[in-house]
Short mmCIF file of C-alpha atoms in Angstrom, two decimals:
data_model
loop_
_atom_site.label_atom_id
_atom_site.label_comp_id
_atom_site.label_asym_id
_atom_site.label_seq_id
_atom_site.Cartn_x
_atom_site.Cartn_y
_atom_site.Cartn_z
CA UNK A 24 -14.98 10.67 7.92
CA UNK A 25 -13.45 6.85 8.04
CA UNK A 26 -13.94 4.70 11.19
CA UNK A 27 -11.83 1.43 10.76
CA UNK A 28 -12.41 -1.26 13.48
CA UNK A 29 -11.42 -4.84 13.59
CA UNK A 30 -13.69 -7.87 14.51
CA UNK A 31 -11.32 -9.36 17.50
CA UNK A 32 -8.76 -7.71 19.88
CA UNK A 33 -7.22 -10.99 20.53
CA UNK A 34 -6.73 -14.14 18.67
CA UNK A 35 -5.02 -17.38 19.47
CA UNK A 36 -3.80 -20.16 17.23
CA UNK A 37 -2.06 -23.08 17.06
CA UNK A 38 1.59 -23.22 15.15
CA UNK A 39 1.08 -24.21 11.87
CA UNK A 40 -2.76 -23.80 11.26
CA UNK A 41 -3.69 -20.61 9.11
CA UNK A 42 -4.53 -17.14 10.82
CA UNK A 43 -7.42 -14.84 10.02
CA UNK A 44 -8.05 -11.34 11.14
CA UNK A 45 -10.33 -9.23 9.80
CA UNK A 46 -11.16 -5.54 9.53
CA UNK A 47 -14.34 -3.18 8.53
CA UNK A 48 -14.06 0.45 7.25
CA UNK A 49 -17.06 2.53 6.61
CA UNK A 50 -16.41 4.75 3.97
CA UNK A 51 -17.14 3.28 0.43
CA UNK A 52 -15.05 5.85 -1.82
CA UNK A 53 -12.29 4.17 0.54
CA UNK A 54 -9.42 3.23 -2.02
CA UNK A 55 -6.41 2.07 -0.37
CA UNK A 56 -5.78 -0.49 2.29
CA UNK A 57 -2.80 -1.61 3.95
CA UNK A 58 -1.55 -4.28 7.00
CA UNK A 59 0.87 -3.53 9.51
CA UNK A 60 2.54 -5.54 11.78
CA UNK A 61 3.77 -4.97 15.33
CA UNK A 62 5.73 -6.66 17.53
CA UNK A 63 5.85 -5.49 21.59
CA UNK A 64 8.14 -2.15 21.47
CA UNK A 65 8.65 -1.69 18.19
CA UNK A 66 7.29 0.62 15.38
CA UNK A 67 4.48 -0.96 12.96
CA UNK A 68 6.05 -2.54 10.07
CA UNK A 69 4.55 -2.85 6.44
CA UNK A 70 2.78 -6.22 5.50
CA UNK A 71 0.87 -5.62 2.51
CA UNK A 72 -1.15 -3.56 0.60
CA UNK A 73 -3.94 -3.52 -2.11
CA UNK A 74 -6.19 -1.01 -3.91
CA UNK A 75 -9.48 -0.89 -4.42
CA UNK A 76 -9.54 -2.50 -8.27
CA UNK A 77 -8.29 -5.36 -7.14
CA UNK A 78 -10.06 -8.13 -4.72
CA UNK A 79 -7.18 -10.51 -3.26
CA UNK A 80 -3.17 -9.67 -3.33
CA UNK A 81 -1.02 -12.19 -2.11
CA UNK A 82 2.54 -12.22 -0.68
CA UNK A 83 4.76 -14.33 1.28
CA UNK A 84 2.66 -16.46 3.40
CA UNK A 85 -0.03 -13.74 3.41
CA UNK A 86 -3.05 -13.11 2.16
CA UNK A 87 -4.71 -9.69 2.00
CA UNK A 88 -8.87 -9.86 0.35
CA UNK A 89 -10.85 -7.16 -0.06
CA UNK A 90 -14.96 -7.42 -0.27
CA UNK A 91 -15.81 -3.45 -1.16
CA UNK A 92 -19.16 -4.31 -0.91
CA UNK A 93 -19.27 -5.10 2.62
CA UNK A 94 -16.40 -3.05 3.36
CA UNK A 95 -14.75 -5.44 4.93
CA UNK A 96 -10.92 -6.87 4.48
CA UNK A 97 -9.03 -9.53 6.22
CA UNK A 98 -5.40 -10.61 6.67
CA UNK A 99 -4.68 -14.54 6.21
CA UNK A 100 -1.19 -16.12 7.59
CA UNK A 101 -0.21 -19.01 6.03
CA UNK A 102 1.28 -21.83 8.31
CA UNK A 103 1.17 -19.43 11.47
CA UNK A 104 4.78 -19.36 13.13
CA UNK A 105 5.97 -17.98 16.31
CA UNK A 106 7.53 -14.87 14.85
CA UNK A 107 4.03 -13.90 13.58
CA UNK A 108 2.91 -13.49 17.03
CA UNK A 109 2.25 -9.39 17.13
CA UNK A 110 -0.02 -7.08 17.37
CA UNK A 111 -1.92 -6.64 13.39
CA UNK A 112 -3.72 -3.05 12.60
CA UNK A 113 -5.62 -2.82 9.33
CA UNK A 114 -5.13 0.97 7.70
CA UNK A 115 -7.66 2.85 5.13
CA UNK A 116 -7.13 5.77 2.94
CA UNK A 117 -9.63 7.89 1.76
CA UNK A 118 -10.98 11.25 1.53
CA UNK A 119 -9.68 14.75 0.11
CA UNK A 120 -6.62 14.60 2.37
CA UNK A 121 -5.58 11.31 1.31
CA UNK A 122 -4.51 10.23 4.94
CA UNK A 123 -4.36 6.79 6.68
CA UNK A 124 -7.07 6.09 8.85
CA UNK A 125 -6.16 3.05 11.47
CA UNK A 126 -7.76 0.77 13.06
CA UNK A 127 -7.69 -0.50 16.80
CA UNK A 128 -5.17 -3.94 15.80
CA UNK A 129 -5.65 -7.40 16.82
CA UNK A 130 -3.27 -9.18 19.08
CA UNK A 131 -2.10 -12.41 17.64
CA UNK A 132 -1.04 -15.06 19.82
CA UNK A 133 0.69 -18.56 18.32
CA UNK A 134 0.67 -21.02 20.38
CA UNK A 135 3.29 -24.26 20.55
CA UNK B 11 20.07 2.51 4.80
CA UNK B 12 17.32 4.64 4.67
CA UNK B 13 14.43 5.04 7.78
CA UNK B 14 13.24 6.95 10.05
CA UNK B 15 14.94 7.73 13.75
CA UNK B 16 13.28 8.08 17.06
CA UNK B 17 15.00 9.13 20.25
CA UNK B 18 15.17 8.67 22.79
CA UNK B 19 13.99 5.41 22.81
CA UNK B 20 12.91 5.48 26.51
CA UNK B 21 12.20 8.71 28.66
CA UNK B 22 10.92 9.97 31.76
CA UNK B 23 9.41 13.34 32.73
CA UNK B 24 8.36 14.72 35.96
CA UNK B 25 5.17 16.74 36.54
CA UNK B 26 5.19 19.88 35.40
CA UNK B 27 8.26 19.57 32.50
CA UNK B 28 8.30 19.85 29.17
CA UNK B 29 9.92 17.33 26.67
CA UNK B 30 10.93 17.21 23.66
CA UNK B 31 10.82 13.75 21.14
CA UNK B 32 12.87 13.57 18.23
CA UNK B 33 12.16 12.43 15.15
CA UNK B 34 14.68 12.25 11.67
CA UNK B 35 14.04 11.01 8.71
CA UNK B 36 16.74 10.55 5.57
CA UNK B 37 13.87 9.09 3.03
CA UNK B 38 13.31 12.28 1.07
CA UNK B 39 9.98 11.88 2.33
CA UNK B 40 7.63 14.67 2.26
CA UNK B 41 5.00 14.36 4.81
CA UNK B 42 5.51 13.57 8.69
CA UNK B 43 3.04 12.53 11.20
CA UNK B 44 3.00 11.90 15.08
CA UNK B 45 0.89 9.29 17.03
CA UNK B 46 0.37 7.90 19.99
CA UNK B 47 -0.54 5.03 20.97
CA UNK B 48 -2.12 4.01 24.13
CA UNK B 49 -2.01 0.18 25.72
CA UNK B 50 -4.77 -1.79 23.34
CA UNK B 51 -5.71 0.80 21.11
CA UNK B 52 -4.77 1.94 18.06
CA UNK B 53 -3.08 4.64 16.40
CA UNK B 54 -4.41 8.60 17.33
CA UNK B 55 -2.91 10.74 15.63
CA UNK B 56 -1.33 14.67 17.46
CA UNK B 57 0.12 16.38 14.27
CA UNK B 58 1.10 15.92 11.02
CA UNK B 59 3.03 18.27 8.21
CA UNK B 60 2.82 17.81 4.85
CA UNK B 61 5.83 20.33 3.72
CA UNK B 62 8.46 22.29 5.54
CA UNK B 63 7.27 24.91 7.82
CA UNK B 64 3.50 24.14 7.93
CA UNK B 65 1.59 21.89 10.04
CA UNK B 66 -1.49 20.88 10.94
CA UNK B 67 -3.38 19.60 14.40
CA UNK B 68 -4.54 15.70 14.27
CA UNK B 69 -7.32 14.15 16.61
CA UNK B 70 -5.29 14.99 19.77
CA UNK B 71 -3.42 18.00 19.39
CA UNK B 72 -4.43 19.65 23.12
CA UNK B 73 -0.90 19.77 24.79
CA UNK B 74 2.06 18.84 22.08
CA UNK B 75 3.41 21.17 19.78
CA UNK B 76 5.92 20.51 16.95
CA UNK B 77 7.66 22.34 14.31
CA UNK B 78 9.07 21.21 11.04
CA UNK B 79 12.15 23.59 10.10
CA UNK B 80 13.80 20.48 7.72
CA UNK B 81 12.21 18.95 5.80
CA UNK B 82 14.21 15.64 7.39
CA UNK B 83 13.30 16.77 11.22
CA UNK B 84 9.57 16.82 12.84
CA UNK B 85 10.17 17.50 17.00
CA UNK B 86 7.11 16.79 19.30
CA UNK B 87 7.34 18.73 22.36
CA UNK B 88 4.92 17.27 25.23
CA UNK B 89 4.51 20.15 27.30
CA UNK B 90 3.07 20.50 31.31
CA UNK B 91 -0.34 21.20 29.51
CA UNK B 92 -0.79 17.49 28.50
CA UNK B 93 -2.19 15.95 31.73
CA UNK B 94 -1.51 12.23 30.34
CA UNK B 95 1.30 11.70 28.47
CA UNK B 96 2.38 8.49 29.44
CA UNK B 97 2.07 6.41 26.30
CA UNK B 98 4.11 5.11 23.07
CA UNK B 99 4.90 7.93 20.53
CA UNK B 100 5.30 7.11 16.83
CA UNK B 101 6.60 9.18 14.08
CA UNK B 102 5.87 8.24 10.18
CA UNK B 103 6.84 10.00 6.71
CA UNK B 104 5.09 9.38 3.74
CA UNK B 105 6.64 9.68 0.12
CA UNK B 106 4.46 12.19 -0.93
CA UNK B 107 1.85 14.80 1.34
CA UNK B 108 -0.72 12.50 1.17
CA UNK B 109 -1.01 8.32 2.18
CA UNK B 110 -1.39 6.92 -1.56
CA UNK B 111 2.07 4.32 -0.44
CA UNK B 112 1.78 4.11 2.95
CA UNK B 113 3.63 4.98 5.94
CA UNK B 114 7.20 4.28 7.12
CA UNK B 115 7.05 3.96 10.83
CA UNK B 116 9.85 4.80 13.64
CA UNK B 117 10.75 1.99 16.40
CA UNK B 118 8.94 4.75 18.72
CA UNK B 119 9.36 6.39 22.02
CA UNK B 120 8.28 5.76 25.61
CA UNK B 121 7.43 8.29 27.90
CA UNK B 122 6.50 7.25 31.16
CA UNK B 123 5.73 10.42 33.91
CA UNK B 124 7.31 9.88 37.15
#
């Protein structure tokens, strides 16, 4: 099976520096990889995604890299703003029945 | 505009009484999934269905049942078996009956025992 876990449970930073959370899967024949974001009450909420032939996908303000030989894949935020303060889960997809596999999340905190 | 619909946003059960969460989706999505979600952890997942009348137990089935008679519609029932249910509930479709592009979430439901 997958296991997904992410390095920090918290993380704090200032407005307007750069944000980095990261994430570590276990299964190697893992292929797809997505970032969801959520704020307090809400559902999670699509960030970005990438597959496993690519290394680094980029969107607005975010950053999404993928290192498949470590297994590992982080999340950057650009210029960190208060509305980016949420909750961040990395999710993996792999195996026969092609399901998402989520990890714990990290709560991001921006500070003034 | 197309999504997915949770209600009741907020509800309360007493001991002993079964409840019943909705979920409706209007993507034309295949596959439906429920999870819950305890305070600082992640996503477990109860049951999922990948067509119309067919489901299957996730990681914490013990307690919930659903049924999937539309292919828009996926009800959770917590029944008086589940000993904890106080937690947030998410429902989530995906395009196809397997993950390949992601999931749509709901805005979830809270269900707080009293």
């Amino acid at each position: 099976g997958e296991s997904v876990g992410l390095h920090l449970p918290t993380l704090s930073v200032q407005e307007g520096d750069n944000s980095i959370i990261n994430c570590a899967y276990s299964n190697s024949a893992s292929d797809y990889f997505i970032w969801y974001k959520q704020e307090s009450g809400k559902g999670p909420q699509f960030i970005i995604d990438i597959r496993s032939n690519m290394d680094k996908r980029q969107g607005q303000r975010v950053t999404v890299l993928l290192n498949k030989t470590v297994k590992h894949l982080s999340l950057q935020i650009a210029a960190t703003q208060p509305g980016d303060s949420a909750v961040y889960f990395c999710a993996v997809l792999s195996g026969s029945a092609r399901q998402l596999t989520f990890g714990s999340g990290t709560q991001l905190t921006v500070l003034p | 505009d197309g999504g997915i619909t949770q209600s009741p946003k907020y509800l309360f059960r007493k001991e002993g009484q079964n409840v019943t969460l909705s979920c409706e989706q209007n993507l034309n999505h295949d596959a439906m999934y429920w999870y819950r979600q305890d305070p600082g952890q992640g996503l477990r997942l109860i049951y999922y269905s990948q067509i119309v009348n067919d489901f299957q137990k996730g990681d914490i089935a013990e307690g919930y049942s659903v049924s999937r008679e539309k292919k828009e519609s996926f009800p959770l029932t917590v029944t008086s078996a589940q000993k904890n249910p106080t937690a947030f509930y998410l429902c989530a479709s995906s395009i196809r009956d397997r993950g390949d592009y992601g999931y749509t979430f709901g805005s979830g439901t809270r269900l707080t025992v009293v």
